[in-house]
CSV table of C-alpha atoms in Angstrom, one decimal:
chain,number,residue,atom,x,y,z
A,30,MET,CA,-46.5,-34.4,43.4
A,31,ASN,CA,-48.0,-31.9,45.2
A,32,ARG,CA,-49.1,-28.7,44.4
A,33,LYS,CA,-46.2,-26.9,46.0
A,34,ASN,CA,-43.8,-29.2,44.4
A,35,PHE,CA,-45.6,-28.6,40.9
A,36,SER,CA,-45.5,-24.9,41.2
A,37,ALA,CA,-41.8,-25.1,42.0
A,38,GLY,CA,-41.2,-27.2,38.7
A,39,LEU,CA,-43.0,-24.8,36.5
A,40,LYS,CA,-40.9,-21.9,37.6
A,41,HIS,CA,-37.6,-24.2,37.2
A,42,ILE,CA,-38.6,-24.8,33.9
A,43,ALA,CA,-39.5,-21.1,33.1
A,44,TRP,CA,-36.2,-20.3,34.5
A,45,VAL,CA,-34.0,-22.8,32.0
A,46,CYS,CA,-36.4,-21.2,29.0
A,47,ALA,CA,-35.7,-18.0,30.2
A,48,ALA,CA,-31.8,-18.8,30.1
A,49,MET,CA,-31.9,-20.5,26.7
A,50,THR,CA,-34.2,-17.7,25.4
A,51,LEU,CA,-31.6,-14.9,26.4
A,52,GLY,CA,-28.3,-17.1,25.2
A,53,GLY,CA,-30.0,-17.7,22.1
A,54,VAL,CA,-30.1,-13.8,21.9
A,55,GLY,CA,-26.7,-13.3,23.0
A,56,THR,CA,-26.0,-15.8,20.5
A,57,ALA,CA,-27.5,-14.1,17.7
A,58,ALA,CA,-25.9,-10.7,18.3
A,59,HIS,CA,-22.6,-12.1,18.6
A,60,ALA,CA,-23.3,-13.7,15.0
A,61,GLN,CA,-23.9,-10.2,13.5
A,62,SER,CA,-20.2,-9.0,14.4
A,63,SER,CA,-16.6,-10.6,14.0
A,64,VAL,CA,-13.7,-9.7,14.0
A,65,THR,CA,-10.5,-11.0,11.8
A,66,LEU,CA,-7.1,-11.6,12.4
A,67,TYR,CA,-5.1,-11.1,9.3
A,68,GLY,CA,-1.7,-10.9,8.0
A,69,VAL,CA,1.4,-11.6,5.4
A,70,ILE,CA,4.7,-12.9,6.8
A,71,SER,CA,7.2,-12.7,4.2
A,72,THR,CA,11.0,-13.1,4.1
A,73,SER,CA,14.0,-13.8,1.5
A,74,LEU,CA,17.5,-14.6,0.9
A,75,GLU,CA,18.8,-11.3,-0.9
A,76,TYR,CA,22.1,-10.4,-3.3
A,77,VAL,CA,22.6,-6.7,-4.2
A,78,SER,CA,25.3,-6.3,-6.8
A,79,ASN,CA,26.3,-2.7,-5.7
A,80,ALA,CA,25.3,-1.6,-2.2
A,81,ARG,CA,27.3,1.8,-1.3
A,82,GLY,CA,30.0,0.1,-3.4
A,83,ASN,CA,30.0,-3.4,-2.1
A,84,HIS,CA,28.0,-6.8,-2.7
A,85,LEU,CA,25.5,-7.7,0.0
A,86,PHE,CA,24.4,-11.2,1.3
A,87,ALA,CA,21.4,-10.9,3.6
A,88,LEU,CA,18.0,-11.9,4.6
A,89,SER,CA,15.6,-9.6,3.9
A,90,ASN,CA,12.4,-8.6,5.6
A,91,ALA,CA,9.6,-8.5,3.1
A,92,GLY,CA,11.1,-9.4,0.0
A,93,MET,CA,7.5,-9.7,-1.6
A,94,MET,CA,5.3,-8.5,0.8
A,95,PRO,CA,6.2,-6.1,3.5
A,96,PRO,CA,5.4,-8.6,6.8
A,97,ARG,CA,2.1,-7.3,8.9
A,98,PHE,CA,-1.0,-8.2,11.0
A,99,GLY,CA,-4.1,-6.7,11.5
A,100,LEU,CA,-7.3,-6.8,12.8
A,101,ARG,CA,-10.4,-6.2,11.2
A,102,GLY,CA,-14.0,-5.9,12.5
A,103,VAL,CA,-17.5,-5.4,11.4
A,104,GLU,CA,-20.7,-5.3,13.2
A,105,ASP,CA,-24.1,-5.3,11.6
A,106,LEU,CA,-26.3,-2.4,12.6
A,107,GLY,CA,-29.3,-3.2,10.7
A,108,GLY,CA,-30.9,-1.8,7.5
A,109,GLY,CA,-27.6,-2.5,5.3
A,110,THR,CA,-25.4,-0.1,7.9
A,111,LYS,CA,-22.5,-1.9,9.7
A,112,ALA,CA,-19.9,-0.4,11.9
A,113,ILE,CA,-16.5,-1.6,10.8
A,114,PHE,CA,-12.7,-0.9,12.0
A,115,THR,CA,-9.3,-1.8,11.1
A,116,LEU,CA,-6.5,-1.7,13.0
A,117,GLU,CA,-2.9,-2.7,11.4
A,118,ASN,CA,0.9,-3.2,12.2
A,119,GLY,CA,3.8,-3.2,10.3
A,120,PHE,CA,7.0,-5.2,11.7
A,121,ASN,CA,10.5,-6.7,10.7
A,122,ILE,CA,10.5,-10.4,10.4
A,123,THR,CA,14.2,-10.4,11.2
A,124,ASN,CA,14.4,-9.0,14.2
A,125,GLY,CA,10.7,-8.5,15.1
A,126,ALA,CA,11.0,-4.7,15.7
A,127,MET,CA,7.5,-3.0,14.8
A,128,LEU,CA,7.7,-0.5,11.7
A,129,ASN,CA,5.6,2.4,10.3
A,130,GLY,CA,5.8,4.6,13.4
A,131,GLY,CA,3.8,2.6,15.7
A,132,ILE,CA,2.3,-0.5,17.0
A,133,PHE,CA,-1.0,0.1,14.3
A,134,GLY,CA,1.3,2.4,12.4
A,135,ARG,CA,0.3,1.0,9.0
A,136,GLN,CA,-3.5,1.5,9.5
A,137,ALA,CA,-5.9,2.7,12.0
A,138,TYR,CA,-9.2,3.7,11.5
A,139,VAL,CA,-13.0,3.2,12.7
A,140,GLY,CA,-16.2,4.2,10.7
A,141,LEU,CA,-19.7,3.4,9.2
A,142,SER,CA,-20.4,1.8,5.8
A,143,ASN,CA,-24.1,1.6,4.0
A,144,ASP,CA,-24.7,-0.8,1.0
A,145,ARG,CA,-26.5,2.1,-0.8
A,146,ALA,CA,-24.8,5.2,1.0
A,147,GLY,CA,-21.1,4.1,0.8
A,148,THR,CA,-18.5,4.2,3.4
A,149,VAL,CA,-16.9,6.8,5.7
A,150,THR,CA,-13.7,5.8,7.7
A,151,MET,CA,-11.4,8.1,10.0
A,152,GLY,CA,-8.2,7.5,11.5
A,153,ARG,CA,-4.8,6.9,9.9
A,154,GLN,CA,-5.2,5.6,6.3
A,155,TYR,CA,-3.8,5.3,2.5
A,156,GLU,CA,-4.4,8.1,0.0
A,157,GLU,CA,-5.9,7.1,-3.3
A,158,MET,CA,-2.7,6.4,-5.3
A,159,THR,CA,-2.4,3.5,-2.9
A,160,SER,CA,-5.9,2.8,-2.2
A,161,THR,CA,-7.0,3.0,-5.8
A,162,LEU,CA,-4.1,2.1,-7.8
A,163,TRP,CA,-2.2,-0.6,-5.8
A,164,PHE,CA,-3.8,-3.4,-8.8
A,165,ALA,CA,-2.0,-1.9,-11.5
A,166,THR,CA,1.8,-2.2,-10.6
A,167,ALA,CA,3.8,-5.2,-10.7
A,168,SER,CA,5.7,-4.6,-7.2
A,169,ASN,CA,2.2,-5.1,-5.6
A,170,VAL,CA,1.5,-8.2,-7.9
A,171,PHE,CA,4.6,-10.1,-8.4
A,172,ALA,CA,7.7,-8.2,-8.2
A,173,GLY,CA,8.0,-7.0,-4.4
A,174,TYR,CA,11.0,-4.7,-4.9
A,175,GLY,CA,9.9,-3.5,-8.8
A,176,ALA,CA,8.3,-0.2,-7.2
A,177,HIS,CA,9.0,2.8,-9.2
A,178,ILE,CA,12.4,4.1,-8.3
A,179,GLY,CA,11.8,5.5,-4.4
A,180,ASP,CA,8.2,4.5,-4.9
A,181,ASN,CA,7.9,8.8,-5.5
A,182,ASP,CA,4.3,8.1,-6.6
A,183,ASN,CA,3.3,6.3,-3.4
A,184,MET,CA,1.7,3.5,-5.1
A,185,PHE,CA,3.6,0.9,-3.1
A,186,PHE,CA,2.4,1.7,0.3
A,187,THR,CA,4.9,3.5,1.4
A,188,ASN,CA,3.0,6.8,3.4
A,189,ARG,CA,-0.1,7.3,4.6
A,190,PHE,CA,-2.6,10.0,5.4
A,191,ASN,CA,-2.4,11.1,9.5
A,192,ASN,CA,-5.7,12.8,11.0
A,193,ALA,CA,-7.9,11.4,7.7
A,194,VAL,CA,-11.4,11.1,6.9
A,195,ARG,CA,-12.1,9.0,3.5
A,196,TYR,CA,-15.2,8.4,1.7
A,197,ALA,CA,-15.6,5.5,-0.7
A,198,SER,CA,-18.9,5.2,-2.7
A,199,PRO,CA,-20.8,1.9,-3.7
A,200,ASN,CA,-20.3,0.5,-7.0
A,201,PHE,CA,-22.7,2.4,-9.8
A,202,SER,CA,-22.8,0.2,-12.9
A,203,GLY,CA,-19.0,-0.3,-12.5
A,204,PHE,CA,-17.9,3.2,-11.4
A,205,SER,CA,-16.9,4.2,-8.0
A,206,PHE,CA,-15.3,6.8,-6.4
A,207,ALA,CA,-13.8,8.0,-3.2
A,208,GLY,CA,-11.8,10.9,-1.8
A,209,SER,CA,-9.8,11.7,1.5
A,210,TYR,CA,-8.7,14.4,3.4
A,211,ALA,CA,-6.1,14.6,6.1
A,212,PHE,CA,-5.9,17.6,8.7
A,213,SER,CA,-3.3,19.0,9.7
A,214,ASN,CA,-4.5,19.2,13.5
A,215,SER,CA,-2.9,22.7,13.6
A,216,THR,CA,-4.3,26.4,14.1
A,217,GLN,CA,-2.0,26.5,10.7
A,218,PHE,CA,-4.8,24.5,8.4
A,219,ASN,CA,-3.0,24.4,5.5
A,220,ASN,CA,0.2,23.6,6.6
A,221,ASN,CA,1.1,19.8,6.9
A,222,ASN,CA,-2.6,18.4,5.3
A,223,GLY,CA,-3.2,16.6,2.4
A,224,TYR,CA,-5.9,15.6,0.3
A,225,SER,CA,-6.9,12.8,-2.5
A,226,GLY,CA,-9.3,11.5,-4.9
A,227,SER,CA,-9.7,8.8,-7.3
A,228,VAL,CA,-12.1,7.1,-10.0
A,229,THR,CA,-12.6,3.5,-10.9
A,230,TYR,CA,-14.2,1.5,-13.7
A,231,SER,CA,-14.6,-2.0,-13.3
A,232,SER,CA,-16.3,-4.9,-15.9
A,233,GLY,CA,-15.5,-8.2,-16.4
A,234,PRO,CA,-12.0,-8.6,-17.0
A,235,LEU,CA,-11.3,-4.7,-17.4
A,236,LYS,CA,-10.1,-2.3,-14.7
A,237,VAL,CA,-9.1,1.1,-15.4
A,238,ALA,CA,-8.6,3.9,-12.6
A,239,GLY,CA,-7.2,7.6,-12.2
A,240,ALA,CA,-6.2,9.0,-8.9
A,241,PHE,CA,-4.6,12.6,-7.3
A,242,THR,CA,-3.1,13.1,-4.2
A,243,GLN,CA,-1.7,16.3,-3.0
A,244,PHE,CA,0.7,16.6,0.2
A,245,ASN,CA,1.0,20.4,1.2
A,246,ARG,CA,3.9,22.4,3.3
A,247,ARG,CA,5.9,19.4,4.1
A,248,SER,CA,9.3,21.3,5.0
A,249,ALA,CA,12.1,19.9,7.4
A,250,ALA,CA,10.6,22.5,9.7
A,251,VAL,CA,7.4,21.1,10.4
A,252,PRO,CA,6.6,17.6,11.4
A,253,SER,CA,5.4,15.3,8.5
A,254,ASN,CA,1.6,14.3,8.5
A,255,LEU,CA,3.1,11.0,6.8
A,256,ALA,CA,5.7,8.8,8.1
A,257,SER,CA,9.1,9.9,6.3
A,258,GLY,CA,11.4,8.3,4.1
A,259,ALA,CA,14.7,8.9,4.3
A,260,VAL,CA,17.0,12.5,2.4
A,261,ASP,CA,19.3,12.3,0.5
A,262,ASN,CA,21.5,15.5,-0.4
A,263,THR,CA,24.9,13.6,-1.8
A,264,GLY,CA,23.8,12.9,-5.4
A,265,TRP,CA,21.0,13.8,-8.3
A,266,GLY,CA,20.1,10.6,-7.2
A,267,PHE,CA,17.2,10.3,-4.4
A,268,SER,CA,15.9,8.5,-1.3
A,269,SER,CA,11.9,8.3,-1.4
A,270,PRO,CA,9.8,9.8,-1.1
A,271,PHE,CA,11.0,13.1,0.6
A,272,ILE,CA,13.5,15.0,-2.6
A,273,ASN,CA,15.7,17.6,-1.5
A,274,SER,CA,16.9,20.2,-3.3
A,275,LEU,CA,20.5,20.8,-4.0
A,276,SER,CA,20.2,23.3,-1.2
A,277,GLY,CA,19.1,20.9,1.2
A,278,ALA,CA,15.3,22.6,1.3
A,279,GLY,CA,12.5,20.3,2.3
A,280,THR,CA,9.7,19.3,0.3
A,281,ASP,CA,6.9,22.0,0.6
A,282,GLN,CA,4.2,20.1,-1.7
A,283,GLN,CA,4.1,16.8,-3.3
A,284,ARG,CA,1.8,16.6,-6.0
A,285,ILE,CA,1.1,13.1,-7.6
A,286,PHE,CA,-1.3,11.7,-10.5
A,287,GLY,CA,-1.8,8.5,-12.0
A,288,VAL,CA,-4.1,6.6,-14.1
A,289,GLY,CA,-3.7,2.3,-14.4
A,290,GLY,CA,-5.5,-0.2,-15.9
A,291,SER,CA,-5.5,-4.2,-15.9
A,292,TYR,CA,-6.8,-6.7,-18.6
A,293,ASP,CA,-7.8,-10.4,-17.4
A,294,PHE,CA,-7.3,-12.9,-20.3
A,295,GLY,CA,-7.8,-15.9,-18.2
A,296,THR,CA,-4.5,-17.3,-17.3
A,297,PHE,CA,-2.7,-14.4,-18.3
A,298,HIS,CA,-2.9,-11.0,-17.3
A,299,VAL,CA,-1.3,-7.4,-18.5
A,300,LEU,CA,-1.3,-4.3,-16.4
A,301,GLY,CA,0.0,-0.8,-16.7
A,302,ASN,CA,0.3,2.5,-15.2
A,303,TYR,CA,1.7,6.6,-16.0
A,304,THR,CA,2.4,8.6,-12.8
A,305,ASN,CA,3.2,12.1,-13.1
A,306,VAL,CA,5.4,13.5,-9.7
A,307,LEU,CA,5.8,17.3,-8.8
A,308,PHE,CA,7.8,18.0,-5.6
A,309,ASN,CA,7.9,21.8,-4.9
A,310,TYR,CA,10.5,22.4,-2.4
A,311,ALA,CA,10.9,25.2,0.2
A,312,ASP,CA,13.4,26.9,-2.0
A,313,SER,CA,11.4,27.5,-4.7
A,314,THR,CA,13.1,24.8,-7.3
A,315,GLY,CA,11.3,21.7,-8.0
A,316,LEU,CA,11.5,18.5,-9.8
A,317,ARG,CA,9.1,16.7,-12.1
A,318,LEU,CA,8.9,12.7,-12.0
A,319,GLN,CA,7.3,10.7,-14.7
A,320,ASN,CA,6.7,6.8,-14.6
A,321,LEU,CA,5.8,4.1,-17.3
A,322,GLU,CA,5.3,1.0,-16.6
A,323,GLY,CA,4.1,-2.0,-18.6
A,324,SER,CA,4.0,-5.6,-17.0
A,325,ALA,CA,2.5,-9.2,-17.7
A,326,TYR,CA,2.3,-12.4,-15.9
A,327,LYS,CA,1.2,-15.7,-16.8
A,328,TYR,CA,-0.1,-18.8,-15.2
A,329,ILE,CA,2.1,-21.6,-16.8
A,330,THR,CA,0.2,-24.1,-14.6
A,331,PRO,CA,-2.1,-23.8,-11.9
A,332,PHE,CA,0.6,-23.6,-9.1
A,333,VAL,CA,3.5,-21.7,-11.7
A,334,ILE,CA,3.4,-18.1,-12.1
A,335,LEU,CA,5.9,-15.6,-14.3
A,336,GLY,CA,6.0,-12.2,-14.2
A,337,LEU,CA,7.5,-9.5,-16.5
A,338,SER,CA,8.0,-5.8,-15.8
A,339,TYR,CA,9.4,-3.0,-17.5
A,340,VAL,CA,9.4,0.6,-15.8
A,341,TYR,CA,11.2,4.0,-17.6
A,342,THR,CA,11.1,7.1,-15.3
A,343,HIS,CA,12.3,10.3,-16.3
A,344,GLY,CA,13.0,13.6,-14.1
A,345,GLU,CA,13.2,17.1,-14.7
A,346,TYR,CA,14.5,19.5,-12.5
A,347,SER,CA,13.8,23.0,-12.6
A,348,VAL,CA,17.6,23.9,-12.4
A,349,GLY,CA,17.8,22.4,-15.9
A,350,ARG,CA,19.4,19.0,-15.1
A,351,SER,CA,17.0,15.4,-15.9
A,352,THR,CA,17.4,12.0,-14.7
A,353,HIS,CA,16.4,8.8,-16.3
A,354,TYR,CA,16.2,5.5,-14.7
A,355,ASN,CA,15.4,1.9,-16.6
A,356,GLN,CA,14.2,-0.7,-14.4
A,357,VAL,CA,13.4,-4.7,-15.5
A,358,ASP,CA,11.8,-7.1,-13.5
A,359,LEU,CA,11.1,-10.6,-13.7
A,360,ALA,CA,10.0,-13.0,-11.2
A,361,GLY,CA,8.7,-16.6,-10.6
A,362,HIS,CA,6.2,-17.7,-8.2
A,363,TYR,CA,5.3,-21.5,-6.9
A,364,LEU,CA,1.9,-21.9,-5.2
A,365,LEU,CA,2.3,-24.5,-2.3
A,366,SER,CA,-1.1,-23.7,-1.7
A,367,LYS,CA,-3.8,-20.9,-1.6
A,368,ARG,CA,-2.0,-19.1,1.3
A,369,THR,CA,1.9,-19.9,1.0
A,370,GLU,CA,4.2,-19.6,-2.0
A,371,LEU,CA,7.7,-19.5,-3.0
A,372,TYR,CA,9.3,-17.1,-5.0
A,373,LEU,CA,12.3,-16.1,-7.0
A,374,ILE,CA,12.8,-12.6,-8.3
A,375,GLY,CA,15.2,-10.6,-10.2
A,376,ILE,CA,15.4,-6.7,-10.3
A,377,TYR,CA,18.2,-4.6,-12.8
A,378,GLN,CA,17.9,-0.9,-12.8
A,379,ARG,CA,20.4,1.7,-14.5
A,380,ALA,CA,20.7,5.4,-14.0
A,381,SER,CA,22.0,7.9,-16.8
A,382,GLY,CA,21.7,11.5,-17.3
A,383,GLN,CA,22.2,13.4,-13.9
A,384,GLY,CA,21.0,10.4,-12.1
A,385,THR,CA,24.2,9.5,-10.5
A,386,PHE,CA,23.2,5.9,-8.9
A,387,ALA,CA,20.8,3.3,-8.9
A,388,GLN,CA,18.6,2.6,-6.0
A,389,ILE,CA,16.1,-0.2,-5.9
A,390,TYR,CA,15.3,0.1,-2.4
A,391,THR,CA,16.1,3.0,-0.1
A,392,ALA,CA,18.2,0.9,2.6
A,393,SER,CA,21.2,-0.1,-0.3
A,394,PRO,CA,21.9,2.4,-3.0
A,395,SER,CA,24.4,1.7,-5.4
A,396,SER,CA,27.5,3.7,-5.6
A,397,GLY,CA,27.5,3.8,-9.4
A,398,LYS,CA,24.5,4.0,-12.0
A,399,ASN,CA,23.8,0.0,-12.3
A,400,GLN,CA,21.9,-2.2,-9.6
A,401,THR,CA,21.0,-5.5,-9.7
A,402,LEU,CA,19.0,-7.4,-6.7
A,403,ILE,CA,18.1,-11.1,-6.5
A,404,GLU,CA,15.8,-12.9,-4.3
A,405,SER,CA,14.6,-15.8,-3.2
A,406,GLY,CA,12.1,-16.6,-0.5
A,407,ILE,CA,8.6,-17.8,1.0
A,408,MET,CA,5.4,-15.6,1.9
A,409,HIS,CA,2.4,-16.9,3.9
A,410,LYS,CA,-1.0,-15.0,4.1
A,411,PHE,CA,-3.3,-15.6,7.1
């Protein structure tokens, strides 16, 4: 081999080594960031004993959990700091329609997380009644539609903060805390804004938490900061989460406080919560709702779970009327795998006092004081 060919060969080897080195750097950089696709698909065959005065048989969206898919991303920036984001869509599996007000109506936020300093995120996010206390109610764990009537305390993921900044602390010997503020994005700073905070203690099988949320000036004249639910003025029952007064005035302020806890005995789990919700209406009237729940579930076998829950709700209007709701949830789950399960859920609710109708979920209020819902379905997580 002559010198010219030898020199050319060295250059070729150098280029190959450089390409391999750059390729390795690219692979390492790629390994430090990731995007995960995740979601839930759930549907059920459903029977409702009284849906506006009639029996209802239907294929239902959700059942156990509202269907969703999302993208969750993380990039390691070094020194224990990460860039994070979540984009989550809600959809109706029975017709393919988008839910929650937009393509990423469930969640859409970006932020930074540090192992020692905590996490700051900005965008459309859950407030702390949902983010912190979700674990303490049967509706999220095993009972599906068994939320407190109308999800008046927002523990079943009904509503979110728009324009929100949230901070979540790291764990300090079992304690952690979080807080969020939702801007009105208006020159009227206190119109249509909200704030929320929580404290959690977790140690081994025990977990307890408390949370507080306030939504301000949510009257009908102002577009809501949250994705609003239906409004019902036909009786002393209500559609969640915006409860109108007798005059039809909108909700000027909603204030929620809650505490909850759970204990894991191994194959047997107990959980419960108490929430206190105050609706101040634009006509200076108001309604206070108190919810008390006790629940338990047990692994009968590694594949079979049975759950039982009781919820009592008392409502007191400022005009001197009161409502009462008693609800029992019974659920059975058969785990086909870690991701797929079959379920059978029965829920009974009775209204009393000035609560003129039962309402297990908003779509089908009863024409009377009693309502029963039975559903059997399938849920897959990915």
